[in-house]
Short mmCIF file of C-alpha atoms in Angstrom, two decimals:
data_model
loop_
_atom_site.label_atom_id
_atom_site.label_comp_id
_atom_site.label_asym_id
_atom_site.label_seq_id
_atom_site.Cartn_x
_atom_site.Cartn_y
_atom_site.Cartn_z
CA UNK A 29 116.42 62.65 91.05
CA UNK A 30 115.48 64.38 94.35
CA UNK A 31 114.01 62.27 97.05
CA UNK A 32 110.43 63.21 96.09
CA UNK A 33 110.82 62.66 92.26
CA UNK A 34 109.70 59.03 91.69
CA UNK A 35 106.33 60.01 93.72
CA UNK A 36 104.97 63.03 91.98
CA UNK A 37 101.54 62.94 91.18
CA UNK A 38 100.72 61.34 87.88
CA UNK A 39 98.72 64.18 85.78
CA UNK A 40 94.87 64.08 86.29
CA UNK A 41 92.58 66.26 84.43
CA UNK A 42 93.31 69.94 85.69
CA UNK A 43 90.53 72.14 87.29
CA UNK A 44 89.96 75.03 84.13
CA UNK A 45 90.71 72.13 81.42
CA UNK A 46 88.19 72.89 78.41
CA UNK A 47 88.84 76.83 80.08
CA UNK A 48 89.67 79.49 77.01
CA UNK A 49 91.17 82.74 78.05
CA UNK A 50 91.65 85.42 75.88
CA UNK A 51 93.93 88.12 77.38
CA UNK A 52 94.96 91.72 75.31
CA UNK A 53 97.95 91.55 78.23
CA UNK A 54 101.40 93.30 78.66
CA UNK A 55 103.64 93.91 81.54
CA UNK A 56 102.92 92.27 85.06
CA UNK A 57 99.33 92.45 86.35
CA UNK A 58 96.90 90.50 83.66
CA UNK A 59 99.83 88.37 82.95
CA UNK A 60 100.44 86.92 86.14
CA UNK A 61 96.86 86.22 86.68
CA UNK A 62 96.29 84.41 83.32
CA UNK A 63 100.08 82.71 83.99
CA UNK A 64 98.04 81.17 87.57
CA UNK A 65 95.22 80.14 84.97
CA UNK A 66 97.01 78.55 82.59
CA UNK A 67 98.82 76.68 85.23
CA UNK A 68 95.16 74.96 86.37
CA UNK A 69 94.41 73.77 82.89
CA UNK A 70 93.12 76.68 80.87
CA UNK A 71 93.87 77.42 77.80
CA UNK A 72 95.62 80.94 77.53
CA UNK A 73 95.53 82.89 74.59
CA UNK A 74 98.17 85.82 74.75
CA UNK A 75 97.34 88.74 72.07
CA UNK A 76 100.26 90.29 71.16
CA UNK A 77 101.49 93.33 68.89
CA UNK A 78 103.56 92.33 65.56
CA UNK A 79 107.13 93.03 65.96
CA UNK A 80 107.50 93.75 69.35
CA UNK A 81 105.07 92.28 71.59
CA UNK A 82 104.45 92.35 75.01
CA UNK A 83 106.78 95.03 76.07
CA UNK A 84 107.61 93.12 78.88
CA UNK A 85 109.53 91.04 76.51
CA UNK A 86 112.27 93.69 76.40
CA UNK A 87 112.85 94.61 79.97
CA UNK A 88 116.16 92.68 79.83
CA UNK A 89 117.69 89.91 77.97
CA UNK A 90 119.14 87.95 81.53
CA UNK A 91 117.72 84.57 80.87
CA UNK A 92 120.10 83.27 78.00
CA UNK A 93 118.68 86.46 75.69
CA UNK A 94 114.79 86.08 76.93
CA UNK A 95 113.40 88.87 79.59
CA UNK A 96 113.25 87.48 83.34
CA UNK A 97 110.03 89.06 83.61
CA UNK A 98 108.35 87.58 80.63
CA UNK A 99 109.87 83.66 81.46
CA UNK A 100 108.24 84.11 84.76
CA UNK A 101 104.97 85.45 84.26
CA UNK A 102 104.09 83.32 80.61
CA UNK A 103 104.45 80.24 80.87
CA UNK A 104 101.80 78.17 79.69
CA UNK A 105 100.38 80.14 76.78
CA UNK A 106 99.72 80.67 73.43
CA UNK A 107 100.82 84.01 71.15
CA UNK A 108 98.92 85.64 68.57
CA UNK A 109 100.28 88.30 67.12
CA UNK A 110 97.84 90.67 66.07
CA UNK A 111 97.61 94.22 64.54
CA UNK A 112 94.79 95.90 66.03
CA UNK A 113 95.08 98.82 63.87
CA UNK A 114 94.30 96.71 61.05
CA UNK A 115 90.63 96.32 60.26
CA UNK A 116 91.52 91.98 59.67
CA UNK A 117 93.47 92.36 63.32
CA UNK A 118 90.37 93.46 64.90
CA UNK A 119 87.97 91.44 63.24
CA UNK A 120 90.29 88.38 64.36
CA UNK A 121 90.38 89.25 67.82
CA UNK A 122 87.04 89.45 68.06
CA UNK A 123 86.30 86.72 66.49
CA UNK A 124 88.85 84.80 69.08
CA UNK A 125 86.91 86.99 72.12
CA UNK A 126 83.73 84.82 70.82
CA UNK A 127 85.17 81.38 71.78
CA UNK A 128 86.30 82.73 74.83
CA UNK A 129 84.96 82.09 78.46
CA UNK A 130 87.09 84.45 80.04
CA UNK A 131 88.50 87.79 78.46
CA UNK A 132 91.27 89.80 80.29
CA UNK A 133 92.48 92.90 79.43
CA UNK A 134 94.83 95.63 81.17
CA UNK A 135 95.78 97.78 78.40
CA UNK A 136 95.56 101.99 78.90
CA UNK A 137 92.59 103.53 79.95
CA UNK A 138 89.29 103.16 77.51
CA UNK A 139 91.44 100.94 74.89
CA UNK A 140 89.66 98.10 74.89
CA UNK A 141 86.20 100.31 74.38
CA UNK A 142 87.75 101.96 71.52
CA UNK A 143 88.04 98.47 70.08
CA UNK A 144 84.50 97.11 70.81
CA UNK A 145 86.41 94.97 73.40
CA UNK A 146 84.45 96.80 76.74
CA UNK A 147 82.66 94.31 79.19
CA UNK A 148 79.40 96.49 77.89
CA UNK A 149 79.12 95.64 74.46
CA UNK A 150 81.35 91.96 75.03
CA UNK A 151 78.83 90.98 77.52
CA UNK A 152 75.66 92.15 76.11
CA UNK A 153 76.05 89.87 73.42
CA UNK A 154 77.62 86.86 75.51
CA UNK A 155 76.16 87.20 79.71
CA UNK A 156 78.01 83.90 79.95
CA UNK A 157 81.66 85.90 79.45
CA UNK A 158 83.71 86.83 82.09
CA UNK A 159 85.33 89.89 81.46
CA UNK A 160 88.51 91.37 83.73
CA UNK A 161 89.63 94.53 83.33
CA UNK A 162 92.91 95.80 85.29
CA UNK A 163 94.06 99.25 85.47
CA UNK A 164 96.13 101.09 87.72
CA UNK A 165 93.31 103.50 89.59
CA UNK A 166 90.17 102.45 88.10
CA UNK A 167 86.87 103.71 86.19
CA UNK A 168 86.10 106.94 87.40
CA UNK A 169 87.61 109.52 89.36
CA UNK A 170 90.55 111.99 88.94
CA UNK A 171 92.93 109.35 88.96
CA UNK A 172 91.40 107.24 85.75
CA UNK A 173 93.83 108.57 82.97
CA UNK A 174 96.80 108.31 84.88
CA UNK A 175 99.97 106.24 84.01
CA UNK A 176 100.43 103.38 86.66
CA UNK A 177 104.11 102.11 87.17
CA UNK A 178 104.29 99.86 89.75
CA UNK A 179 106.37 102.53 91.67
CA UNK A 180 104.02 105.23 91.19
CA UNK A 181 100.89 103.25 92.85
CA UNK A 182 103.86 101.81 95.71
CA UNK A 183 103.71 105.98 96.46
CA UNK A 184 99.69 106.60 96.47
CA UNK A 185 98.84 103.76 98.31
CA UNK A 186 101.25 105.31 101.11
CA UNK A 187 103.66 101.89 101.23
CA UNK A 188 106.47 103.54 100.86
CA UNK A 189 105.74 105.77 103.73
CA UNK A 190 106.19 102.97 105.84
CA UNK A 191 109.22 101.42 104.00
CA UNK A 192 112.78 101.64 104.12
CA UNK A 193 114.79 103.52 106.86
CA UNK A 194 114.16 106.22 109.52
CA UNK A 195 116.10 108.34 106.85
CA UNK A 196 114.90 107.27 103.58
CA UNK A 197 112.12 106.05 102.15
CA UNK A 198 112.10 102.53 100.12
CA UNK A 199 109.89 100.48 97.29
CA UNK A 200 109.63 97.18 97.62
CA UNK A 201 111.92 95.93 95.61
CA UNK A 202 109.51 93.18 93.70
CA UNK A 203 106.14 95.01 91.33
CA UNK A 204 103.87 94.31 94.58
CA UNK A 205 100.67 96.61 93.49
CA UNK A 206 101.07 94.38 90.06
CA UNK A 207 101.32 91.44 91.66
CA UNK A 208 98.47 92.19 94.08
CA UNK A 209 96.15 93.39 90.93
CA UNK A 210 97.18 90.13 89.60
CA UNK A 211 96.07 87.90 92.50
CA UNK A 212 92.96 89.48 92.91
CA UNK A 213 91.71 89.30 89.38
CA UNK A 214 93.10 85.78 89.63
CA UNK A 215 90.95 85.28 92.71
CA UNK A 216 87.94 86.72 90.92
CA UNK A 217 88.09 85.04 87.60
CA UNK A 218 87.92 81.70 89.81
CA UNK A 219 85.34 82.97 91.69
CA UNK A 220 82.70 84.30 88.49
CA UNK A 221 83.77 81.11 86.75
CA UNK A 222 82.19 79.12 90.02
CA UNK A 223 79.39 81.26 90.04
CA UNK A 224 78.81 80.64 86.27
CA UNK A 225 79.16 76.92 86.70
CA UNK A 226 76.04 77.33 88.84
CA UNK A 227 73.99 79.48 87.27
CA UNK A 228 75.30 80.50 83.94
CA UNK A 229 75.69 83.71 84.05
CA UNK A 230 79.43 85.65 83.57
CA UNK A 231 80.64 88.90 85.19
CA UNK A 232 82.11 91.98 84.94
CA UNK A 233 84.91 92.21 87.04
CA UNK A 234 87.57 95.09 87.52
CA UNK A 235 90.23 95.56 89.85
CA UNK A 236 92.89 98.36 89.98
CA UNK A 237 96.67 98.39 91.45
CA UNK A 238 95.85 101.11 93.53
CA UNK A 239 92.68 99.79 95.69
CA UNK A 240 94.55 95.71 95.34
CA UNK A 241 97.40 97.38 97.08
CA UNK A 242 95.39 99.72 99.13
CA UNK A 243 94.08 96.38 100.49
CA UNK A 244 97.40 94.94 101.63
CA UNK A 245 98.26 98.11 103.58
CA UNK A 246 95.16 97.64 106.10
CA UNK A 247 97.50 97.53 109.35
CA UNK A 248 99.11 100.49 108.91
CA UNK A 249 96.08 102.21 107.70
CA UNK A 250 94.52 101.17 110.67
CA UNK A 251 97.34 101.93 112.87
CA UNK A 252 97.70 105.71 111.56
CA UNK A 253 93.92 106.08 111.49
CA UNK A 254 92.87 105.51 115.30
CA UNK A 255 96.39 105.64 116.77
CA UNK A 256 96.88 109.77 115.76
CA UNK A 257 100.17 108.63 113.91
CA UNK A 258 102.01 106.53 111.30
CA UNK A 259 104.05 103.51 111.83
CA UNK A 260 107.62 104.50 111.51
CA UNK A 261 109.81 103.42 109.10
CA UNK A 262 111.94 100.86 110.45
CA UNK A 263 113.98 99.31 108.54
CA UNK A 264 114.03 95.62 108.42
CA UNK A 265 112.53 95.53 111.91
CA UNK A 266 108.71 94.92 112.67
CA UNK A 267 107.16 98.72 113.42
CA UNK A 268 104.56 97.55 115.77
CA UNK A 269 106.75 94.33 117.55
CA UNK A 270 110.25 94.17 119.51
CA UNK A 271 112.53 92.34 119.43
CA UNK A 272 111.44 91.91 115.47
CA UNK A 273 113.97 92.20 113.39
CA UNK A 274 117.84 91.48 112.63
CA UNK A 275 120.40 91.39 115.43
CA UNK A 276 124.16 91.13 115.04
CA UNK A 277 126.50 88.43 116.44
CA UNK A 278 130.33 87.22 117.33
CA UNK A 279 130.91 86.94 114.01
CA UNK A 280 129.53 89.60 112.39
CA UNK A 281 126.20 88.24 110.79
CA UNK A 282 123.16 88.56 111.56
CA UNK A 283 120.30 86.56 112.66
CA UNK A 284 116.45 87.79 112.24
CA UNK A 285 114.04 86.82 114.83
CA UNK A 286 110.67 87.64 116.05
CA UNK A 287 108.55 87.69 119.13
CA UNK A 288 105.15 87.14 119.17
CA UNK A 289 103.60 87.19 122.63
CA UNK A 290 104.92 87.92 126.31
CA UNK A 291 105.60 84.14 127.12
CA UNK A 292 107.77 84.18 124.01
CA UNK A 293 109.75 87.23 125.89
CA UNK A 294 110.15 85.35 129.06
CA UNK A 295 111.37 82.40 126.98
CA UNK A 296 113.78 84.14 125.03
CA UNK A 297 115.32 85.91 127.84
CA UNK A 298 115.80 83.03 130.13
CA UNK A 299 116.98 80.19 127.45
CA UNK A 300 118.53 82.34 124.57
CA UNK A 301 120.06 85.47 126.25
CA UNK A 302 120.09 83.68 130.03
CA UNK A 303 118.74 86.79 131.06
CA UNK A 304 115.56 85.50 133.04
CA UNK A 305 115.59 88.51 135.00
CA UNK A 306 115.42 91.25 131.55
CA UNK A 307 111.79 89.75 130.91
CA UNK A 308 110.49 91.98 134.02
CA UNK A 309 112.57 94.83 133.31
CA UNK A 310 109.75 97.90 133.67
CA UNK A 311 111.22 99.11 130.12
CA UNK A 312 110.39 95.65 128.08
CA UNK A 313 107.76 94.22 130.49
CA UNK A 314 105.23 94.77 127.49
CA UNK A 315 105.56 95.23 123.61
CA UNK A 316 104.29 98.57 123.95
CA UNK A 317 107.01 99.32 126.52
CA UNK A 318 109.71 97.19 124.32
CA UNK A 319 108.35 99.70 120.78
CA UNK A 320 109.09 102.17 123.27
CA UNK A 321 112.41 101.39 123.73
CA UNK A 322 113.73 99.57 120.95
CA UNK A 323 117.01 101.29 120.72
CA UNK A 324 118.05 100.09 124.19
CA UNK A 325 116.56 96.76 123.64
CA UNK A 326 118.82 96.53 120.59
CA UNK A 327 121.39 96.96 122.33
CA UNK A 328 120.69 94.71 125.40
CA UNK A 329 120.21 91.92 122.81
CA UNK A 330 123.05 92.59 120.60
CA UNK A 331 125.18 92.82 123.73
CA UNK A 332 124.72 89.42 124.73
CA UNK A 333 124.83 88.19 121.39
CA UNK A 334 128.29 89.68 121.00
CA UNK A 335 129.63 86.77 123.09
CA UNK A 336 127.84 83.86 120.71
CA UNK A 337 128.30 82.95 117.16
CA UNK A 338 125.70 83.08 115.04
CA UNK A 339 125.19 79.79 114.66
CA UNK A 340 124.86 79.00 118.39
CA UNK A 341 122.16 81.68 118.38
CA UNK A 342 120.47 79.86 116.12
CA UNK A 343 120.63 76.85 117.65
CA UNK A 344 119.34 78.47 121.22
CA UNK A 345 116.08 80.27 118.93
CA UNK A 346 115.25 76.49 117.83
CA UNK A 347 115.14 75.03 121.09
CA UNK A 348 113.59 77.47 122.43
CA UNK A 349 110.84 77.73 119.67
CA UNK A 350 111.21 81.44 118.57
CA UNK A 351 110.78 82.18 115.41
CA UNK A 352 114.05 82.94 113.45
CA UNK A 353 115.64 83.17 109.74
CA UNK A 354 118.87 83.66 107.91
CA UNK A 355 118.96 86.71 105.35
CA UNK A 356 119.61 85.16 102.07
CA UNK A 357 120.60 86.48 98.92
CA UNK A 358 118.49 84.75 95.42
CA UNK A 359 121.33 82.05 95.31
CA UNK A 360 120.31 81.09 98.61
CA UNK A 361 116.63 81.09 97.27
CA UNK A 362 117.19 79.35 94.28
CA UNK A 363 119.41 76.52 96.37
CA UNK A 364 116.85 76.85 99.45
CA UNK A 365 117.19 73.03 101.25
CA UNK A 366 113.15 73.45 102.08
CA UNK A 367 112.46 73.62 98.03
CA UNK A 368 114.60 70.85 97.29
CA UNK A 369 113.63 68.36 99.75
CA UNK A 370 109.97 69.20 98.93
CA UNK A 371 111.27 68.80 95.04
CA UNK A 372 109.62 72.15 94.17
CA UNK A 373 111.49 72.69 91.24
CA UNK A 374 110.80 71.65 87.64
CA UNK A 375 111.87 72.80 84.08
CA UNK A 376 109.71 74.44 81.76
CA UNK A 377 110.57 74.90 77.86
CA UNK A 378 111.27 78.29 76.31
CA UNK A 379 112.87 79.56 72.60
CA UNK A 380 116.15 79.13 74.16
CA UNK A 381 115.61 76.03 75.87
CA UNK A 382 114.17 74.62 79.35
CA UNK A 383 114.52 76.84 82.39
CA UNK A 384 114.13 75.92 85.92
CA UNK A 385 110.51 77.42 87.53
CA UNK A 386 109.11 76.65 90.43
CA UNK A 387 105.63 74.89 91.32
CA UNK A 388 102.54 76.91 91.89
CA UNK A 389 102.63 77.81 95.51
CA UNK A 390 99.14 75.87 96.33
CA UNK A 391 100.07 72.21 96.17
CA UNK A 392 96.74 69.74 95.00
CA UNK A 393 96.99 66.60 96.44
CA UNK A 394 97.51 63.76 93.16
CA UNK A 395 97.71 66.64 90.87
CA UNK A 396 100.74 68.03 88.75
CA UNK A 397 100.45 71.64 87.39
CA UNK A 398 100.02 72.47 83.66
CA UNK A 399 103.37 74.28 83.68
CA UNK A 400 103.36 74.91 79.32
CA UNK A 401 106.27 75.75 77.66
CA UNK A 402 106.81 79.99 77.15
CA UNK A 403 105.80 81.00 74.15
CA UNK A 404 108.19 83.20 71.00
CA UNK A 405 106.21 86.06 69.77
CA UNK A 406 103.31 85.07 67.29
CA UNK A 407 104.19 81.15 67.40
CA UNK A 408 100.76 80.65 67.56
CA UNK A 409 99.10 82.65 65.14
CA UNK A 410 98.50 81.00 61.98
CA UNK A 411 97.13 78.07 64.11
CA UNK A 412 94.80 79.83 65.60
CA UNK A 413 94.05 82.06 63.16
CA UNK A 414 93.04 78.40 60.95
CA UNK A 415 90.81 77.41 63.48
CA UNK A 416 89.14 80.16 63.16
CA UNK A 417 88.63 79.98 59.74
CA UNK A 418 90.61 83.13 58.73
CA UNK A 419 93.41 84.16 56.90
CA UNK A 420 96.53 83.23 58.37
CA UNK A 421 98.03 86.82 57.85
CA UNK A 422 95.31 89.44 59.22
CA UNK A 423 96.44 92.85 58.35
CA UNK A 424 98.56 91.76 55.48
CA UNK A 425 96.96 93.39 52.82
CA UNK A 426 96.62 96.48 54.64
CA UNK A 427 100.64 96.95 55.13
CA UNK A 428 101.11 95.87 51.81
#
């Protein structure tokens, strides 16, 4: 039992508890949205095709036979597997889209119109539904039709202009324009569902990869826009701030630091390099002058921290309050001392048993997550299909 164990919150009603969201979901976007929603409480219905599902459930097989991607971003929910070709399929899952209070979809462009399942005609008969809709460029536009890897929008949205080396352009190695569509429609859904609560009304609500992502890059768009060029690609350094980056040491690792203001400069040259005199140097006197020159105030730093161990280093960036961090690989993630002592890990259940996930990153005070078990394809179908009152095998007469 970690330290924190015997005081965890005991489990008061959730904020979206009596929630139902229906989601026609695959890969990363909608499904780490609903994932934060079924986390607060709300019940998550996952519509899935027969056979093979979400076909994030085959990216790999790394977590004892089950996809990493899918453990991570369903947790929590319910499958239905559903053939929407079928005229029973499509009767059922609109049926299911009447109990809903939230309906989520981010299948391929005009899908979900084809199947009566557009916020238009959804909406028109319930104003209280809020409908989500997540594609990779949006409604409208030369860009609507377009496939949307995660890659792909990384390139339009100019990120990886700006990432990777001098040399050689970089993705980010996580699905960030997903996970960005994800957050925002998160972010929205809370935000119609607050608006409903006070005047009963729903909303429309869409959000694409390419302007979520277009969001995050607002520095560098800024910073190519009114200053005539683009940030350079820099590596792991900071484009805009030096010394911001890794530097090498006695023994051969590195440390990564980062300087935020001129009195940090002064402070770091006097108590880390004992250089008091570098701080007024007419090449680094500013950050504009240090940009300038990072290559020679590389090698100033790197110079004195030739003659130190890393550790040391470390130990003179604490006391003298700059900011500083060890590079660490996922094992050092996974057995990160600031996640254990805060006991941010639990276990979830999955077909092949628990699995360690962490906590929701916003922590409420006296209040444990939902944090449901991941769900096998279709284990929840004839359920749900008999609270609906239908047949517990839509579609069955029509393969037959």
């Amino acid at each position: 039992m970690t330290e924190h164990a015997a005081s965890r919150p005991s489990r008061l009603p959730l904020p979206l508890a009596g929630t139902t969201v229906v989601s026609l979901e695959q890969a990363v976007a909608a499904p780490f949205a609903t994932r934060q929603l079924a986390d607060l409480g709300a019940r998550v219905i996952k519509v899935e095709r027969p056979g093979a599902g979400d076909f994030a459930r085959g990216y790999d097989e790394t977590v004892r036979g089950m996809s990493s991607h899918f453990v991570w971003l369903n947790r929590g929910k319910e499958s239905i597997a559903l053939d929407l070709k079928s005229e029973a399929g499509r009767a059922a899952v609109h049926r299911l889209v009447d109990t809903a209070d939230v309906f989520v979809q981010n299948l391929a462009p005009g899908a979900a119109e084809r199947l009566g399942l557009g916020a238009e005609v959804l909406r028109a008969a319930r104003p209280e539904l809020v409908h989500c809709s997540i594609s990779g460029y949006g409604a409208g536009g030369p860009y609507t039709t377009r496939k949307a890897y995660d890659l792909l929008v990384q390139c339009e949205a100019g990120l990886l202009s700006v990432t990777g080396t001098p040399d050689q352009p970089a993705k980010v190695g996580i699905s960030v324009a997903d996970i960005a569509a994800g957050m925002y429609a998160y972010s929205g859904i809370l935000t119609a569902l607050l608006r409903r609560g006070r005047t009963g009304d729903g909303a429309t609500l869409e959000v694409s990869m390419l302007e979520a992502l277009a969001e995050w890059m607002g520095f560098p768009m800024y910073y190519a826009e009114y200053g005539g060029a683009s940030p350079t690609r820099s590596g792991a350094s900071h484009a805009a701030i030096a010394p911001y980056g890794p530097f090498h040491c006695a023994d051969g690792d590195q440390v990564f630091l980062g300087i935020q203001n001129e009195r940090e400069w002064a402070v770091f040259c006097s108590d880390v390099l004992g250089d008091p005199a570098l701080a007024a140097d007419a090449e680094f006197a500013t950050n504009t002058h240090r940009v300038a020159h990072r290559d020679h105030l590389t090698e100033r730093i790197e110079a004195r921290f030739a003659t130190l161990p890393v550790g040391e280093v470390e130990r003179r960036l604490e006391a003298a309050g700059i900011a500083n961090a060890r590079l660490r690989d996922l094992a050092g993630l996974v057995g990160h001392p600031q996640l254990r002592a805060r006991d941010r890990w639990r276990e979830v259940d999955t077909p092949v048993g628990p699995v360690r996930a962490l906590l929701p990153p916003v922590t409420v005070r006296g209040q444990e997550p939902a944090m449901g078990a991941v769900p096998s394809l279709g284990q929840h179908t004839e359920r749900i299909l008999a609270e609906l009152g239908l047949p517990t095998d839509p579609g069955a007469e029509e393969d037959r």
